[in-house]
C-alpha cells in the first residue's frame, strides 16, 4: 500500500520559473512532512519540513503548502535554477511511532538554462 | 546536523556472498535507520537499528537476510546476506539526532552502491 503518492514523476521548468511538486497521503496519523533533495550519487538531503499545525512554511526560494483536510502537501521552488535539477522526494512520518519515514515515488526536476 | 559516513561507498559482489556495510556518525544519535533505494526508485525502510537490542524490521525484510548491529550510539552495520542480483541497490543509513536538537529530522549518509553479479 503506497501511503504517500507523489506527482509528477518528472518535471521540466525554465530557469526563473516556478517548480511545483505535489504529494498526497492516506494516513491521518502522519504528523511530520519533510522534503528531500537528492543529486545523483548522493544521499538525500533535507530541504524543508512542515507539521500539520501550519498551512505554509517558507525557507528562501522553497515553500511547503499544506492542506490538512485534503491530505495534500506541495513543494514550490520559486525562481528555479539549473542547480536545482535533482530528484525530490516528499515523505511523512509519525513521531510517536519511531519516526519511520514513508517516501513518495520521487520527482525528477530538470531546470533548463 | 549530523555528519554520516558509510563504508564501502560501492562494491561489486558475487551472488551467494555477503557484504557488511558500516555507518558511522560524528555524534551520538538516538535513532538510526537503514533504507534501500533500488535503481531509479524511491527509498524503502529496511529496519530501525536499536542500540543494545535487536533491530526492528519492516514488512518484507527479515533478520536472516539483513542482520543489523548497533553496538553504540554512533555506529551501526547492515549485512546483506546470501546476495542475489535483486539485492543490487543503494543502501542508505540515516540518523535522527537526539538532544539537544530533539527534532524529527533524519539525516542521510552518502549511501553504499551495491551491484550483485
Short mmCIF file of C-alpha atoms in Angstrom, two decimals, chain B:
data_model
loop_
_atom_site.label_atom_id
_atom_site.label_comp_id
_atom_site.label_asym_id
_atom_site.label_seq_id
_atom_site.Cartn_x
_atom_site.Cartn_y
_atom_site.Cartn_z
CA UNK B 1 23.16 18.39 11.60
CA UNK B 2 24.97 15.07 11.87
CA UNK B 3 27.86 14.04 9.63
CA UNK B 4 27.41 10.48 8.46
CA UNK B 5 29.90 8.28 6.66
CA UNK B 6 29.35 4.88 5.09
CA UNK B 7 31.79 2.18 4.06
CA UNK B 8 32.19 0.92 1.44
CA UNK B 9 30.91 3.59 -0.93
CA UNK B 10 30.37 0.95 -3.58
CA UNK B 11 31.05 -2.71 -4.18
CA UNK B 12 30.54 -5.41 -6.77
CA UNK B 13 29.83 -8.82 -5.29
CA UNK B 14 29.16 -12.33 -6.46
CA UNK B 15 25.81 -13.97 -5.81
CA UNK B 16 25.68 -16.09 -2.71
CA UNK B 17 28.18 -13.97 -0.80
CA UNK B 18 27.53 -11.43 1.99
CA UNK B 19 28.52 -7.79 2.40
CA UNK B 20 28.63 -5.76 5.59
CA UNK B 21 28.03 -2.02 5.31
CA UNK B 22 29.21 0.30 8.05
CA UNK B 23 27.60 3.56 9.15
CA UNK B 24 29.49 5.97 11.39
CA UNK B 25 28.06 9.21 12.84
CA UNK B 26 30.10 12.07 14.26
CA UNK B 27 27.84 12.47 17.29
CA UNK B 28 25.61 10.34 19.47
CA UNK B 29 22.16 9.85 17.98
CA UNK B 30 19.04 8.33 19.39
CA UNK B 31 17.82 6.56 16.30
CA UNK B 32 19.46 5.00 13.27
CA UNK B 33 17.72 3.59 10.24
CA UNK B 34 18.64 1.58 7.17
CA UNK B 35 16.95 2.21 3.82
CA UNK B 36 17.18 0.60 0.40
CA UNK B 37 16.89 2.54 -2.84
CA UNK B 38 16.65 0.42 -5.95
CA UNK B 39 17.89 1.99 -9.21
CA UNK B 40 15.71 4.92 -10.18
CA UNK B 41 13.28 4.24 -7.36
CA UNK B 42 12.25 5.71 -4.05
CA UNK B 43 13.56 4.81 -0.62
CA UNK B 44 12.18 1.92 1.38
CA UNK B 45 12.86 1.46 5.07
CA UNK B 46 14.51 -1.84 5.91
CA UNK B 47 14.77 -1.55 9.67
CA UNK B 48 15.34 0.64 12.69
CA UNK B 49 18.65 -0.12 14.38
CA UNK B 50 18.14 -0.07 18.14
CA UNK B 51 21.11 0.45 20.40
CA UNK B 52 21.64 -2.53 22.66
CA UNK B 53 18.75 -4.57 21.31
CA UNK B 54 17.54 -6.30 18.17
CA UNK B 55 16.64 -4.23 15.16
CA UNK B 56 13.00 -3.65 14.26
CA UNK B 57 12.33 -4.82 10.70
CA UNK B 58 9.70 -3.56 8.28
CA UNK B 59 7.33 -5.84 6.45
CA UNK B 60 9.14 -7.74 3.74
CA UNK B 61 12.55 -7.61 5.40
CA UNK B 62 13.91 -10.30 7.73
CA UNK B 63 16.82 -10.56 10.10
CA UNK B 64 18.33 -13.60 8.41
CA UNK B 65 18.70 -11.66 5.18
CA UNK B 66 19.60 -8.27 6.64
CA UNK B 67 21.23 -8.71 10.05
CA UNK B 68 21.90 -5.39 11.76
CA UNK B 69 24.13 -4.48 14.65
CA UNK B 70 24.25 -1.30 16.69
CA UNK B 71 26.86 -1.61 19.40
CA UNK B 72 26.79 2.07 20.44
CA UNK B 73 25.17 5.44 19.75
CA UNK B 74 27.44 6.37 16.82
CA UNK B 75 27.84 3.16 14.80
CA UNK B 76 25.76 0.54 13.02
CA UNK B 77 26.27 -2.18 10.44
CA UNK B 78 23.93 -3.74 7.91
CA UNK B 79 24.81 -7.08 6.35
CA UNK B 80 23.25 -8.16 3.09
CA UNK B 81 23.39 -11.96 3.23
CA UNK B 82 23.35 -14.63 0.51
CA UNK B 83 23.11 -11.95 -2.14
CA UNK B 84 21.29 -12.24 -5.43
CA UNK B 85 21.14 -9.75 -8.34
CA UNK B 86 17.83 -8.49 -6.93
CA UNK B 87 19.78 -7.08 -3.98
CA UNK B 88 21.56 -4.62 -6.28
CA UNK B 89 20.60 -1.28 -4.76
CA UNK B 90 21.85 1.72 -2.89
CA UNK B 91 21.80 1.12 0.85
CA UNK B 92 21.46 4.24 2.97
CA UNK B 93 21.95 4.84 6.64
CA UNK B 94 20.03 7.66 8.27
CA UNK B 95 20.01 9.10 11.77
CA UNK B 96 17.66 11.08 13.93
CA UNK B 97 19.65 13.22 16.32
CA UNK B 98 18.84 13.29 19.97
CA UNK B 99 19.48 16.09 22.41
CA UNK B 100 19.87 19.00 22.11
CA UNK B 101 18.14 19.16 18.73
CA UNK B 102 15.18 16.92 19.60
CA UNK B 103 13.91 17.07 16.06
CA UNK B 104 12.13 14.60 13.82
CA UNK B 105 14.61 15.39 11.10
CA UNK B 106 16.50 12.48 9.64
CA UNK B 107 19.88 12.95 8.02
CA UNK B 108 21.15 10.53 5.42
CA UNK B 109 24.56 9.14 4.70
CA UNK B 110 26.02 9.12 1.18
CA UNK B 111 24.90 5.55 0.55
CA UNK B 112 26.57 2.31 -0.49
CA UNK B 113 26.03 1.31 -4.09
CA UNK B 114 25.89 -2.48 -4.31
CA UNK B 115 25.97 -4.46 -7.53
CA UNK B 116 25.47 -8.23 -7.36
CA UNK B 117 26.56 -10.27 -10.35
#
